[in-house]
Amino acid sequence: MTLLSEIKDSAIVENLKKRFLNDWIFTYIGPVLISVNPFKPMKYFTHKEIDLYQGAAQYENPPHVYALADTMYRNMTIDNENQCVIISGESGAGKTFVAKYIMSYLSQVSGGGQTAQQVKDVILQSNPLLEAFGNAKTVRNNNSSRFGKYVEILFDSGQPVGGKISNFLLEKSRVVTQNPNERGFHIFYQFCRGMPSEMREDFGLTDPDYFNYLNLHQCYEVDGTDDVADYAETITAMTTIGLIEEEQGNIVQIVAAILHLGNIIFTEEGNDKAIVENQEWLAFPAFLLQVEKAQLEKKLISRVMETRWGSKTERLDVTSNVQQAETTRDALAKGLYARLFDYLVKKTNEAMKMKTKSNGVLNLGILDIYGFEIFQKNGFEQFCINFVNEKLQQIFIELTLKAEQEEYVQEGIQWTPIEYFNNAIVCQLIEEKRPPGVMAVLDDVCSSQHGVNEGADTNLKSKLMENCRKNQHFQDNAQGFAIHHYAGVVSYNVEGFCERNKDVFNVDLIELMQSSRCLFIKNLFPDVVDRSSKKRPITAGAKIKSQANDLVKSLMLCTPHYIRCIKPNETKKPLDWEGVRVAHQVEYLGLKENIRVRRAGFAYRRPFEKFLHRYAILTKDTWNKWSGSPQNGVLHIMKSAKIRQDEFQMGQTKVFVKAPESLFLLEESREKQFDHFARIIQKAFQRYFNRQKFFREKEQAAEFSYKKKQRRAHSLNRNFFADYIGLEDKPSLKSLVGKREKVEFAQTVNRYDKKLKGIKTAKRDLILNGRGIFLVGRELEKKGPNKGQEVETVSRMIAFDQLSHVSLSTRQDDFVILHVVNSYDSVLQIPFKTEFISVLRRVVQNRVQRDVRVVFADRVEFTSDKSRIGSGKKRLIFFENGSSNQEQVSAPGLLKGELRVAVKDGLPNTSKPIQAVIRLRAQVRVAPKMGLQSLVTPPTGQQPTNPRRVTPSQQSQVIRDAPVVPPPSHPAPAFQPRFRPSVKLQSTERPTDLLAQLKRSQSSASQIKRQESSKPFPDQNMNYLQTPEGGQALRLRDSIKGQRPLPAGGRPKPKLKQINARPKVRALYEYKAQDVDEIDISIGEEFDLVEEDESGWWRGINNMGQEGFFPGTYVTRV
């Protein structure tokens, strides 16, 4: 988008809209990738695109997340530097979507053996596992991440050798309560619906509406989510990370116990004392947690308090009221779930742990964290989530806007500063200690509670007003307070802030879990209980603040890459565009300022030493050691690469390259040099290995004729090349014998026919492939527009099961007689007969599992072609001694029905190939490409091309293997040129029938609870889904805009230079791309022609913006 003619928010929004409506969801601002959530599967995430983007420069292909992933991977391996990608955007913008594709791409392109594959499998399978336990449906996102995740993949020599996942701030409150029209974590519904019925019965699981933790708002379904299929994927992922069947059962046991805990209902008895309404509701959770039912009840409705009188300590059991009992119950459920989630992350990391230590390990980090969000009621969790997003926005500003401009000044580069909004003031409002920010005030209020919760939140509200009111980004309101975030104004309800910030797991509950008879549950609570300790526990706010700052430090140690994700609508439907919402995101993300800095600045900057190290290979003077100063070395490379002086600047310690095209030129030259040296090495290896291969082939071929047939001197040590016709240059000929069949042998041969007068040979192309033996001849077209033109036709096809045997003489001649069952035989003169027979025997053995019988005799009887020699009568062919190495063929009389072949004696029949000769003569030969238009039928209405026979010298040339293009789906010209210019493009006994009893006893209570807690959705206030108010952040950004001078002092722009428009072509036929560097074209489509190539493959840009090759004969000029 740096090429936009106008740099303003509306132009950016319009550009994004056009791309989005045409299913192109990616674009660039320099190195920053912009991604718009399509809310549907896209077609360009296949192996074809992986091949297309692997190793390609950014400019060669359309913008894509694969391009960014490839850049990260290559920079890591080439520069030996840690890399990271920061994926940011509001909730529902598609951050998890792009993160998964980055991991998938890295898995595909990085090599490695069994260990590397294990790491790849664990990384990929960790996604469905952690999404099941950490993601949920919200009103903004059907698969919203309710935790933060930073994945670090460790590489050694470009291969994954380990990994680590760091998780942040799991939204535990979602276990026990959700907002209207939202669900709990996916795993609850997967277990209730996807688990086999016998297993569900064992764990007391049934439909989600039975459980109070899930039926609060009767939201059970999610569009596009199949809980049954996702359950199977989750179980596969558990197995992949190494969880055995027993551990998987323990996990199900805990999840089921959490759901049953929610069904324990309390009632009041006596003087504000809570009791369990029905004792039966305790049985199943006690059974699943493997604790005593009485002990579970006691810990839920009472707590132990210690009092000190001097040196004496007295312990008292204090009963709880209903509200306190419910809080304790929910705390147990949340604590169990959080520790289970941490256990899964730990097991995943253990599965990815490096087996051996290495000094050369590099890491590639992928940050997929919860997005900025605004709900109808925003509590402590939303406050923490939005704080982390403020920190990420600050990183982006620091490294892409602030640091870049400061670097220009430090390096002495001429620069005009560009103003922007810095959200550091918002981060200070939240996390600063002096003056105290929101988190400091919150911790202070929590520390002064001394076990009393009543009035704490009200006290917090007044304290915040007292300490933060002077900050222009803070605002007081009736329910709590509001913060003017970079992404808009968010109002927070202080109710529950202090309790959730304290995040203290009751000591009584820890002791309860440590008394469990289940070792798995017991190990989740390794805490050392010390009731006398006066140490203040770490608050949740302090923990997330510490984690956020540690994360920022880790990211700063890596070379960062950025993906800015944009949410196009709140309907979560494809092709639905809400311009106001997108404009708001474009504005607060600072995309316009990013474009301005990128256009005015430099696309690439590098310290002199690192630049010299990377591009030293471009010149002989700098490779492999430069004797002068690094600065002079850089200048020497620039001069040798013909980079103009105005395209780069030399700073104090770095070189700055202005245009991406100059960088691409350097990269392309570098790739060519590496390619050149790699080919030299490859040729040396190929020469050695081919010598061995060719010798083995000749030895195997000589075995069937050893002591049976004389050999020709020139053929004994000849290398085998299979295709002596050049079928890769003849698509029409190859299409006759099976376009997708591998050619095992091909050579032009003589077929012997006997006419009434004398002997006549007919030239035939002998082709052997997996279908059979083909003899291809040429005939003159007798009808139609191509009348008189020579066309290729299959004169005979011999299937392998029809081949009886093969006859050869004992002399050095080239005659081969193919005997066919219930048909005439073919008498052929094949110059490379030894290779043909050897290949034929191998192919027949592989295809029909039988050996080809080879008969050696100087008197051979064969059946003649009944249309040629005497109606299929038996004929004889005699082989005798002659005076020449070339066969002398005679037919002494038609009535005798015989042929005589005289040939001089050749090498003895005991001759074998000699390896010493092979070493002297074996070469990797590459034949020149033959004419593309030889012997091809042109399309209807096209002027016929002149058929050209292949000369004998060309017949024996070596033709390289090439992939074959399948025929187009639409009728099209026969001529399809093949060659194109190169382009880089996872017990105890249970109570009997207890679940049924629970259902009957609880149905009425559950129904009452649901009716009290649920209201119809249409009555809810959904205003929070609207585009948020910009607030003080917006006003500051607008004030910055107002301070800018008029561009160019208000003078009008000069007229743009006229650029010659590209020629247009119109598609006459449909063509579907068969390779990664080709494009699709449709009948009648008009598009730009970029280049005509004499090969017949033209290059163009279709209406989808894709650039690539297409057949020139499929289009006409407009």
Tab-separated table of N, CA and C in Angstrom, residues 311-400:
chain	number	residue	atom	x	y	z
A	311	SER	N	1.897	-16.865	72.169
A	311	SER	CA	2.560	-17.949	71.442
A	311	SER	C	1.605	-19.066	71.070
A	312	LYS	N	0.339	-18.925	71.464
A	312	LYS	CA	-0.631	-19.972	71.189
A	312	LYS	C	-1.411	-19.660	69.921
A	313	THR	N	-1.721	-20.728	69.205
A	313	THR	CA	-2.511	-20.605	67.970
A	313	THR	C	-3.742	-21.471	68.096
A	314	GLU	N	-4.876	-20.902	67.805
A	314	GLU	CA	-6.134	-21.653	67.889
A	314	GLU	C	-6.786	-21.669	66.511
A	315	ARG	N	-7.280	-22.847	66.078
A	315	ARG	CA	-7.919	-23.000	64.772
A	315	ARG	C	-9.430	-23.135	64.963
A	316	LEU	N	-10.177	-22.353	64.221
A	316	LEU	CA	-11.627	-22.360	64.314
A	316	LEU	C	-12.232	-22.629	62.956
A	317	ASP	N	-13.315	-23.420	62.935
A	317	ASP	CA	-14.088	-23.633	61.717
A	317	ASP	C	-15.180	-22.579	61.646
A	318	VAL	N	-15.076	-21.693	60.659
A	318	VAL	CA	-16.045	-20.608	60.501
A	318	VAL	C	-16.977	-20.962	59.359
A	319	THR	N	-18.272	-20.964	59.649
A	319	THR	CA	-19.247	-21.312	58.612
A	319	THR	C	-19.411	-20.159	57.627
A	320	SER	N	-19.825	-20.510	56.403
A	320	SER	CA	-20.004	-19.522	55.339
A	320	SER	C	-21.480	-19.307	55.070
A	321	ASN	N	-21.792	-18.119	54.551
A	321	ASN	CA	-23.153	-17.915	54.065
A	321	ASN	C	-23.249	-18.441	52.627
A	322	VAL	N	-24.438	-18.343	52.032
A	322	VAL	CA	-24.655	-18.928	50.698
A	322	VAL	C	-23.718	-18.309	49.670
A	323	GLN	N	-23.582	-16.992	49.692
A	323	GLN	CA	-22.729	-16.323	48.713
A	323	GLN	C	-21.276	-16.763	48.860
A	324	GLN	N	-20.808	-16.872	50.103
A	324	GLN	CA	-19.428	-17.305	50.330
A	324	GLN	C	-19.224	-18.753	49.909
A	325	ALA	N	-20.212	-19.604	50.150
A	325	ALA	CA	-20.112	-21.010	49.747
A	325	ALA	C	-20.046	-21.124	48.225
A	326	GLU	N	-20.874	-20.335	47.533
A	326	GLU	CA	-20.850	-20.367	46.065
A	326	GLU	C	-19.503	-19.864	45.550
A	327	THR	N	-18.958	-18.839	46.213
A	327	THR	CA	-17.640	-18.338	45.799
A	327	THR	C	-16.572	-19.401	45.988
A	328	THR	N	-16.637	-20.141	47.094
A	328	THR	CA	-15.664	-21.214	47.343
A	328	THR	C	-15.801	-22.322	46.307
A	329	ARG	N	-17.059	-22.719	46.023
A	329	ARG	CA	-17.300	-23.744	44.993
A	329	ARG	C	-16.718	-23.317	43.651
A	330	ASP	N	-16.994	-22.081	43.255
A	330	ASP	CA	-16.496	-21.597	41.960
A	330	ASP	C	-14.982	-21.467	41.964
A	331	ALA	N	-14.416	-21.096	43.092
A	331	ALA	CA	-12.956	-20.989	43.180
A	331	ALA	C	-12.306	-22.353	42.982
A	332	LEU	N	-12.903	-23.403	43.547
A	332	LEU	CA	-12.376	-24.754	43.366
A	332	LEU	C	-12.444	-25.155	41.898
A	333	ALA	N	-13.565	-24.869	41.238
A	333	ALA	CA	-13.713	-25.219	39.822
A	333	ALA	C	-12.696	-24.464	38.969
A	334	LYS	N	-12.547	-23.171	39.209
A	334	LYS	CA	-11.605	-22.370	38.427
A	334	LYS	C	-10.158	-22.797	38.683
A	335	GLY	N	-9.840	-23.089	39.972
A	335	GLY	CA	-8.483	-23.511	40.298
A	335	GLY	C	-8.125	-24.834	39.656
A	336	LEU	N	-9.052	-25.781	39.687
A	336	LEU	CA	-8.814	-27.074	39.027
A	336	LEU	C	-8.559	-26.899	37.534
A	337	TYR	N	-9.382	-26.086	36.900
A	337	TYR	CA	-9.276	-25.913	35.451
A	337	TYR	C	-7.961	-25.219	35.080
A	338	ALA	N	-7.604	-24.177	35.824
A	338	ALA	CA	-6.374	-23.449	35.528
A	338	ALA	C	-5.151	-24.344	35.669
A	339	ARG	N	-5.131	-25.162	36.718
A	339	ARG	CA	-3.979	-26.041	36.913
A	339	ARG	C	-3.939	-27.154	35.876
A	340	LEU	N	-5.104	-27.601	35.431
A	340	LEU	CA	-5.154	-28.594	34.361
A	340	LEU	C	-4.620	-27.989	33.063
A	341	PHE	N	-4.987	-26.748	32.786
A	341	PHE	CA	-4.503	-26.084	31.576
A	341	PHE	C	-2.984	-25.927	31.615
A	342	ASP	N	-2.465	-25.505	32.758
A	342	ASP	CA	-1.004	-25.383	32.898
A	342	ASP	C	-0.323	-26.735	32.719
A	343	TYR	N	-0.966	-27.790	33.174
A	343	TYR	CA	-0.406	-29.139	33.010
A	343	TYR	C	-0.304	-29.502	31.527
A	344	LEU	N	-1.333	-29.168	30.750
A	344	LEU	CA	-1.310	-29.479	29.322
A	344	LEU	C	-0.201	-28.712	28.608
A	345	VAL	N	-0.007	-27.449	28.983
A	345	VAL	CA	1.084	-26.672	28.395
A	345	VAL	C	2.433	-27.293	28.773
A	346	LYS	N	2.555	-27.716	30.036
A	346	LYS	CA	3.795	-28.341	30.496
A	346	LYS	C	4.088	-29.629	29.720
A	347	LYS	N	3.082	-30.472	29.530
A	347	LYS	CA	3.270	-31.727	28.789
A	347	LYS	C	3.632	-31.451	27.327
A	348	THR	N	3.029	-30.410	26.752
A	348	THR	CA	3.369	-30.048	25.380
A	348	THR	C	4.823	-29.626	25.283
A	349	ASN	N	5.284	-28.825	26.247
A	349	ASN	CA	6.682	-28.390	26.242
A	349	ASN	C	7.634	-29.557	26.458
A	350	GLU	N	7.246	-30.501	27.302
A	350	GLU	CA	8.087	-31.687	27.505
A	350	GLU	C	8.211	-32.499	26.222
A	351	ALA	N	7.131	-32.562	25.449
A	351	ALA	CA	7.162	-33.317	24.188
A	351	ALA	C	8.047	-32.641	23.153
A	352	MET	N	8.245	-31.307	23.293
A	352	MET	CA	9.071	-30.569	22.333
A	352	MET	C	10.470	-30.281	22.861
A	353	LYS	N	10.781	-30.745	24.043
A	353	LYS	CA	12.055	-30.404	24.675
A	353	LYS	C	13.226	-30.945	23.859
A	354	MET	N	14.261	-30.139	23.756
A	354	MET	CA	15.448	-30.561	22.999
A	354	MET	C	16.088	-31.783	23.648
A	355	LYS	N	16.463	-32.729	22.806
A	355	LYS	CA	17.080	-33.951	23.324
A	355	LYS	C	18.527	-33.715	23.740
A	356	THR	N	19.240	-32.917	22.931
A	356	THR	CA	20.644	-32.626	23.231
A	356	THR	C	20.868	-31.119	23.144
A	357	LYS	N	21.827	-30.620	23.907
A	357	LYS	CA	22.129	-29.202	23.895
A	357	LYS	C	23.025	-28.865	22.709
A	358	SER	N	22.821	-27.662	22.183
A	358	SER	CA	23.623	-27.209	21.045
A	358	SER	C	23.826	-25.710	21.164
A	359	ASN	N	25.019	-25.247	20.748
A	359	ASN	CA	25.323	-23.818	20.855
A	359	ASN	C	24.724	-23.002	19.713
A	360	GLY	N	24.399	-23.662	18.620
A	360	GLY	CA	23.930	-22.922	17.450
A	360	GLY	C	22.429	-22.863	17.312
A	361	VAL	N	21.705	-22.997	18.425
A	361	VAL	CA	20.242	-23.038	18.346
A	361	VAL	C	19.688	-21.620	18.222
A	362	LEU	N	18.779	-21.443	17.278
A	362	LEU	CA	18.080	-20.175	17.075
A	362	LEU	C	16.594	-20.396	17.330
A	363	ASN	N	15.885	-19.331	17.689
A	363	ASN	CA	14.458	-19.511	17.919
A	363	ASN	C	13.644	-18.575	17.037
A	364	LEU	N	12.482	-19.060	16.672
A	364	LEU	CA	11.532	-18.306	15.868
A	364	LEU	C	10.225	-18.254	16.651
A	365	GLY	N	9.836	-17.053	17.093
A	365	GLY	CA	8.687	-16.906	17.977
A	365	GLY	C	7.446	-16.433	17.247
A	366	ILE	N	6.293	-16.973	17.661
A	366	ILE	CA	5.001	-16.593	17.087
A	366	ILE	C	4.089	-16.189	18.238
A	367	LEU	N	3.731	-14.905	18.287
A	367	LEU	CA	2.890	-14.387	19.362
A	367	LEU	C	1.443	-14.349	18.895
A	368	ASP	N	0.619	-15.214	19.489
A	368	ASP	CA	-0.826	-15.249	19.206
A	368	ASP	C	-1.530	-14.981	20.532
A	369	ILE	N	-2.001	-13.770	20.699
A	369	ILE	CA	-2.532	-13.376	22.001
A	369	ILE	C	-3.911	-12.759	21.815
A	370	TYR	N	-4.682	-12.761	22.897
A	370	TYR	CA	-6.049	-12.248	22.835
A	370	TYR	C	-6.055	-10.830	22.288
A	371	GLY	N	-7.093	-10.515	21.518
A	371	GLY	CA	-7.175	-9.198	20.912
A	371	GLY	C	-7.881	-8.192	21.793
A	372	PHE	N	-7.712	-6.930	21.450
A	372	PHE	CA	-8.400	-5.845	22.133
A	372	PHE	C	-9.903	-6.101	22.060
A	373	GLU	N	-10.622	-5.978	23.190
A	373	GLU	CA	-12.045	-6.301	23.173
A	373	GLU	C	-12.857	-5.395	24.087
A	374	ILE	N	-14.114	-5.190	23.684
A	374	ILE	CA	-15.082	-4.405	24.440
A	374	ILE	C	-16.374	-5.205	24.506
A	375	PHE	N	-16.858	-5.471	25.716
A	375	PHE	CA	-18.110	-6.182	25.901
A	375	PHE	C	-19.126	-5.268	26.600
A	376	GLN	N	-20.343	-5.818	26.773
A	376	GLN	CA	-21.375	-5.060	27.471
A	376	GLN	C	-20.946	-4.786	28.910
A	377	LYS	N	-20.343	-5.787	29.548
A	377	LYS	CA	-19.787	-5.622	30.883
A	377	LYS	C	-18.323	-6.018	30.826
A	378	ASN	N	-17.448	-5.055	31.033
A	378	ASN	CA	-16.011	-5.297	30.961
A	378	ASN	C	-15.452	-5.355	32.368
A	379	GLY	N	-14.878	-6.501	32.713
A	379	GLY	CA	-14.361	-6.709	34.052
A	379	GLY	C	-12.848	-6.748	34.094
A	380	PHE	N	-12.341	-7.397	35.129
A	380	PHE	CA	-10.897	-7.445	35.361
A	380	PHE	C	-10.163	-8.119	34.198
A	381	GLU	N	-10.757	-9.202	33.642
A	381	GLU	CA	-10.094	-9.917	32.552
A	381	GLU	C	-9.921	-9.026	31.324
A	382	GLN	N	-10.979	-8.269	30.960
A	382	GLN	CA	-10.877	-7.379	29.813
A	382	GLN	C	-9.844	-6.279	30.061
A	383	PHE	N	-9.762	-5.816	31.310
A	383	PHE	CA	-8.766	-4.803	31.661
A	383	PHE	C	-7.353	-5.332	31.395
A	384	CYS	N	-7.082	-6.563	31.835
A	384	CYS	CA	-5.753	-7.157	31.639
A	384	CYS	C	-5.473	-7.402	30.153
A	385	ILE	N	-6.487	-7.902	29.443
A	385	ILE	CA	-6.322	-8.181	28.014
A	385	ILE	C	-5.991	-6.895	27.252
A	386	ASN	N	-6.726	-5.843	27.528
A	386	ASN	CA	-6.501	-4.597	26.807
A	386	ASN	C	-5.183	-3.945	27.199
A	387	PHE	N	-4.731	-4.180	28.445
A	387	PHE	CA	-3.405	-3.690	28.853
A	387	PHE	C	-2.314	-4.358	28.024
A	388	VAL	N	-2.397	-5.671	27.848
A	388	VAL	CA	-1.390	-6.375	27.050
A	388	VAL	C	-1.398	-5.859	25.611
A	389	ASN	N	-2.582	-5.576	25.070
A	389	ASN	CA	-2.652	-5.038	23.708
A	389	ASN	C	-2.051	-3.640	23.624
A	390	GLU	N	-2.187	-2.851	24.687
A	390	GLU	CA	-1.517	-1.551	24.716
A	390	GLU	C	0.004	-1.732	24.638
A	391	LYS	N	0.519	-2.733	25.349
A	391	LYS	CA	1.962	-2.983	25.338
A	391	LYS	C	2.433	-3.408	23.949
A	392	LEU	N	1.638	-4.230	23.275
A	392	LEU	CA	2.014	-4.658	21.924
A	392	LEU	C	1.980	-3.488	20.956
A	393	GLN	N	0.983	-2.611	21.107
A	393	GLN	CA	0.922	-1.426	20.265
A	393	GLN	C	2.140	-0.541	20.517
A	394	GLN	N	2.585	-0.495	21.755
A	394	GLN	CA	3.756	0.317	22.081
A	394	GLN	C	5.011	-0.247	21.412
A	395	ILE	N	5.120	-1.594	21.387
A	395	ILE	CA	6.257	-2.212	20.694
A	395	ILE	C	6.250	-1.808	19.226
A	396	PHE	N	5.085	-1.881	18.613
A	396	PHE	CA	4.976	-1.549	17.194
A	396	PHE	C	5.386	-0.098	16.954
A	397	ILE	N	4.898	0.803	17.800
A	397	ILE	CA	5.241	2.219	17.645
A	397	ILE	C	6.741	2.426	17.853
A	398	GLU	N	7.269	1.801	18.910
A	398	GLU	CA	8.678	1.976	19.230
A	398	GLU	C	9.587	1.527	18.083
A	399	LEU	N	9.239	0.408	17.446
A	399	LEU	CA	10.150	-0.186	16.478
A	399	LEU	C	9.877	0.221	15.038
A	400	THR	N	8.668	0.658	14.736
A	400	THR	CA	8.380	0.986	13.343
A	400	THR	C	8.243	2.486	13.098
